[in-house]
């Protein structure tokens, strides 16, 4: 009997990592590694869930294409996240173009994971702090 592969897709900023708050009260992703702080209880939750699910992070990082951050900073933050949490894969979209298939709310990163890990998306979940996260999950047929 083949075991159904299932995953939980997590947004990165505001879901796993603490963000800053902008003047207009929107969450702002950290830009450098020294600002890295996990949200309370993240480690224990991920540890528990990783016993039954693949843990996959899907993150939009448009500040790179906007010239407000460097790709190497995003990669170092992602590497730190992988080091401190049991994460199977991190998919990152650097585009600022909402029409880009990989950029949430589009489901491109989820479909990449489906192909790579042979996932049954009906058995998968998407967890995030913004509407874009939930929309991408719903478009892919995941629970949100």
mmCIF file of C-alpha atoms in Angstrom:
data_model
loop_
_atom_site.group_PDB
_atom_site.id
_atom_site.type_symbol
_atom_site.label_atom_id
_atom_site.label_comp_id
_atom_site.label_asym_id
_atom_site.label_seq_id
_atom_site.Cartn_x
_atom_site.Cartn_y
_atom_site.Cartn_z
ATOM 1 C CA UNK A 1 0.000 0.000 0.000
ATOM 2 C CA UNK A 2 1.354 3.402 -1.022
ATOM 3 C CA UNK A 3 1.285 5.984 1.741
ATOM 4 C CA UNK A 4 -0.394 9.241 0.710
ATOM 5 C CA UNK A 5 2.083 12.068 0.911
ATOM 6 C CA UNK A 6 0.706 15.117 2.629
ATOM 7 C CA UNK A 7 2.202 18.434 3.598
ATOM 8 C CA UNK A 8 1.513 21.599 5.477
ATOM 9 C CA UNK A 9 2.544 24.707 3.561
ATOM 10 C CA UNK A 10 3.519 27.612 5.783
ATOM 11 C CA UNK A 11 3.987 31.221 4.828
ATOM 12 C CA UNK A 12 7.284 32.493 6.249
ATOM 13 C CA UNK A 13 6.909 36.091 7.445
ATOM 14 C CA UNK A 14 4.228 36.715 10.055
ATOM 15 C CA UNK A 15 3.503 32.980 10.326
ATOM 16 C CA UNK A 16 6.832 31.433 11.363
ATOM 17 C CA UNK A 17 9.052 34.512 11.682
ATOM 18 C CA UNK A 18 8.147 37.729 13.490
ATOM 19 C CA UNK A 19 7.704 40.727 11.212
ATOM 20 C CA UNK A 20 7.933 44.454 11.726
ATOM 21 C CA UNK A 21 4.858 46.683 11.436
ATOM 22 C CA UNK A 22 4.857 49.502 8.880
ATOM 23 C CA UNK A 23 3.389 52.977 9.338
ATOM 24 C CA UNK A 24 0.128 51.850 7.715
ATOM 25 C CA UNK A 25 -0.043 48.799 10.045
ATOM 26 C CA UNK A 26 0.997 46.192 7.450
ATOM 27 C CA UNK A 27 3.481 43.423 8.275
ATOM 28 C CA UNK A 28 6.947 43.953 6.822
ATOM 29 C CA UNK A 29 9.370 41.056 6.287
ATOM 30 C CA UNK A 30 12.724 41.153 8.017
ATOM 31 C CA UNK A 31 15.594 42.033 5.709
ATOM 32 C CA UNK A 32 18.653 40.793 7.598
ATOM 33 C CA UNK A 33 19.544 37.726 9.642
ATOM 34 C CA UNK A 34 20.131 39.624 12.904
ATOM 35 C CA UNK A 35 16.368 40.440 12.990
ATOM 36 C CA UNK A 36 15.424 36.729 12.850
ATOM 37 C CA UNK A 37 12.963 35.801 15.643
ATOM 38 C CA UNK A 38 10.574 32.871 15.583
ATOM 39 C CA UNK A 39 6.962 33.420 16.571
ATOM 40 C CA UNK A 40 6.219 31.926 20.005
ATOM 41 C CA UNK A 41 5.707 28.120 20.059
ATOM 42 C CA UNK A 42 6.692 27.737 16.400
ATOM 43 C CA UNK A 43 9.444 25.216 17.165
ATOM 44 C CA UNK A 44 7.227 22.867 19.165
ATOM 45 C CA UNK A 45 4.324 23.087 16.692
ATOM 46 C CA UNK A 46 6.537 22.313 13.680
ATOM 47 C CA UNK A 47 8.245 19.466 15.535
ATOM 48 C CA UNK A 48 4.900 17.867 16.345
ATOM 49 C CA UNK A 49 3.442 18.338 12.837
ATOM 50 C CA UNK A 50 6.583 17.031 11.112
ATOM 51 C CA UNK A 51 5.819 13.550 12.443
ATOM 52 C CA UNK A 52 2.815 13.271 10.091
ATOM 53 C CA UNK A 53 3.354 15.930 7.416
ATOM 54 C CA UNK A 54 6.065 17.282 5.192
ATOM 55 C CA UNK A 55 6.757 20.867 6.279
ATOM 56 C CA UNK A 56 7.078 23.207 3.307
ATOM 57 C CA UNK A 57 7.506 26.970 3.345
ATOM 58 C CA UNK A 58 6.170 29.112 0.480
ATOM 59 C CA UNK A 59 7.228 32.739 0.612
ATOM 60 C CA UNK A 60 6.929 35.832 -1.557
ATOM 61 C CA UNK A 61 10.037 38.028 -1.299
ATOM 62 C CA UNK A 62 9.312 40.875 -3.752
ATOM 63 C CA UNK A 63 11.684 43.297 -2.005
ATOM 64 C CA UNK A 64 14.512 41.615 -3.943
ATOM 65 C CA UNK A 65 13.032 42.552 -7.345
ATOM 66 C CA UNK A 66 12.109 45.989 -5.951
ATOM 67 C CA UNK A 67 15.748 46.589 -4.994
ATOM 68 C CA UNK A 68 14.906 46.885 -1.277
ATOM 69 C CA UNK A 69 16.729 43.711 -0.210
ATOM 70 C CA UNK A 70 19.425 41.365 -1.488
ATOM 71 C CA UNK A 71 18.766 37.772 -2.530
ATOM 72 C CA UNK A 72 21.662 36.612 -0.311
ATOM 73 C CA UNK A 73 19.861 38.050 2.753
ATOM 74 C CA UNK A 74 16.681 36.125 1.936
ATOM 75 C CA UNK A 75 18.703 32.943 1.402
ATOM 76 C CA UNK A 76 20.537 33.358 4.731
ATOM 77 C CA UNK A 77 17.214 33.859 6.564
ATOM 78 C CA UNK A 78 15.757 30.786 4.814
ATOM 79 C CA UNK A 79 18.852 28.743 5.737
ATOM 80 C CA UNK A 80 18.534 29.796 9.375
ATOM 81 C CA UNK A 81 14.844 28.822 9.330
ATOM 82 C CA UNK A 82 15.772 25.363 7.951
ATOM 83 C CA UNK A 83 18.459 25.012 10.612
ATOM 84 C CA UNK A 84 16.179 25.759 13.586
ATOM 85 C CA UNK A 85 12.986 24.068 12.323
ATOM 86 C CA UNK A 86 12.361 20.683 10.725
ATOM 87 C CA UNK A 87 11.535 21.981 7.233
ATOM 88 C CA UNK A 88 11.608 19.769 4.158
ATOM 89 C CA UNK A 89 11.740 22.552 1.566
ATOM 90 C CA UNK A 90 11.460 26.316 1.143
ATOM 91 C CA UNK A 91 10.128 27.754 -2.115
ATOM 92 C CA UNK A 92 10.770 31.462 -2.656
ATOM 93 C CA UNK A 93 9.266 33.781 -5.256
ATOM 94 C CA UNK A 94 11.284 36.981 -5.737
ATOM 95 C CA UNK A 95 8.904 38.547 -8.275
ATOM 96 C CA UNK A 96 6.860 41.679 -7.573
ATOM 97 C CA UNK A 97 4.513 40.872 -10.488
ATOM 98 C CA UNK A 98 1.146 39.565 -9.272
ATOM 99 C CA UNK A 99 0.714 37.839 -12.654
ATOM 100 C CA UNK A 100 3.773 35.660 -11.976
ATOM 101 C CA UNK A 101 2.482 32.087 -11.570
ATOM 102 C CA UNK A 102 4.858 31.426 -8.655
ATOM 103 C CA UNK A 103 3.812 34.508 -6.680
ATOM 104 C CA UNK A 104 1.036 34.020 -4.134
ATOM 105 C CA UNK A 105 -1.974 34.235 -4.444
ATOM 106 C CA UNK A 106 -1.126 32.074 -7.480
ATOM 107 C CA UNK A 107 -0.537 28.380 -6.692
ATOM 108 C CA UNK A 108 2.735 27.862 -8.578
ATOM 109 C CA UNK A 109 4.949 27.116 -5.568
ATOM 110 C CA UNK A 110 2.392 24.615 -4.261
ATOM 111 C CA UNK A 111 2.275 22.853 -7.639
ATOM 112 C CA UNK A 112 6.100 22.677 -7.707
ATOM 113 C CA UNK A 113 5.994 20.939 -4.322
ATOM 114 C CA UNK A 114 3.216 18.622 -5.527
ATOM 115 C CA UNK A 115 5.423 17.494 -8.391
ATOM 116 C CA UNK A 116 8.634 17.238 -6.351
ATOM 117 C CA UNK A 117 7.114 15.368 -3.389
ATOM 118 C CA UNK A 118 4.221 13.593 -5.174
ATOM 119 C CA UNK A 119 1.661 15.191 -2.855
ATOM 120 C CA UNK A 120 -2.078 14.676 -2.722
ATOM 121 C CA UNK A 121 -3.099 18.340 -2.387
ATOM 122 C CA UNK A 122 -6.547 17.410 -1.032
ATOM 123 C CA UNK A 123 -4.681 16.072 2.033
ATOM 124 C CA UNK A 124 -2.527 19.204 2.383
ATOM 125 C CA UNK A 125 -2.980 22.428 4.330
ATOM 126 C CA UNK A 126 -1.864 26.021 3.800
ATOM 127 C CA UNK A 127 -1.242 28.226 6.847
ATOM 128 C CA UNK A 128 -0.547 31.930 6.520
ATOM 129 C CA UNK A 129 -1.229 35.356 7.929
ATOM 130 C CA UNK A 130 -2.550 37.058 4.788
ATOM 131 C CA UNK A 131 -5.320 36.619 2.279
ATOM 132 C CA UNK A 132 -2.767 35.816 -0.471
ATOM 133 C CA UNK A 133 -1.663 32.706 1.430
ATOM 134 C CA UNK A 134 -5.204 31.387 1.787
ATOM 135 C CA UNK A 135 -6.104 32.155 -1.834
ATOM 136 C CA UNK A 136 -3.081 30.244 -3.136
ATOM 137 C CA UNK A 137 -4.063 27.234 -1.038
ATOM 138 C CA UNK A 138 -7.649 27.302 -2.203
ATOM 139 C CA UNK A 139 -6.598 27.632 -5.872
ATOM 140 C CA UNK A 140 -4.430 24.512 -5.443
ATOM 141 C CA UNK A 141 -7.226 22.529 -3.757
ATOM 142 C CA UNK A 142 -5.638 22.492 -0.283
ATOM 143 C CA UNK A 143 -7.374 23.011 3.035
ATOM 144 C CA UNK A 144 -6.650 26.456 4.471
#
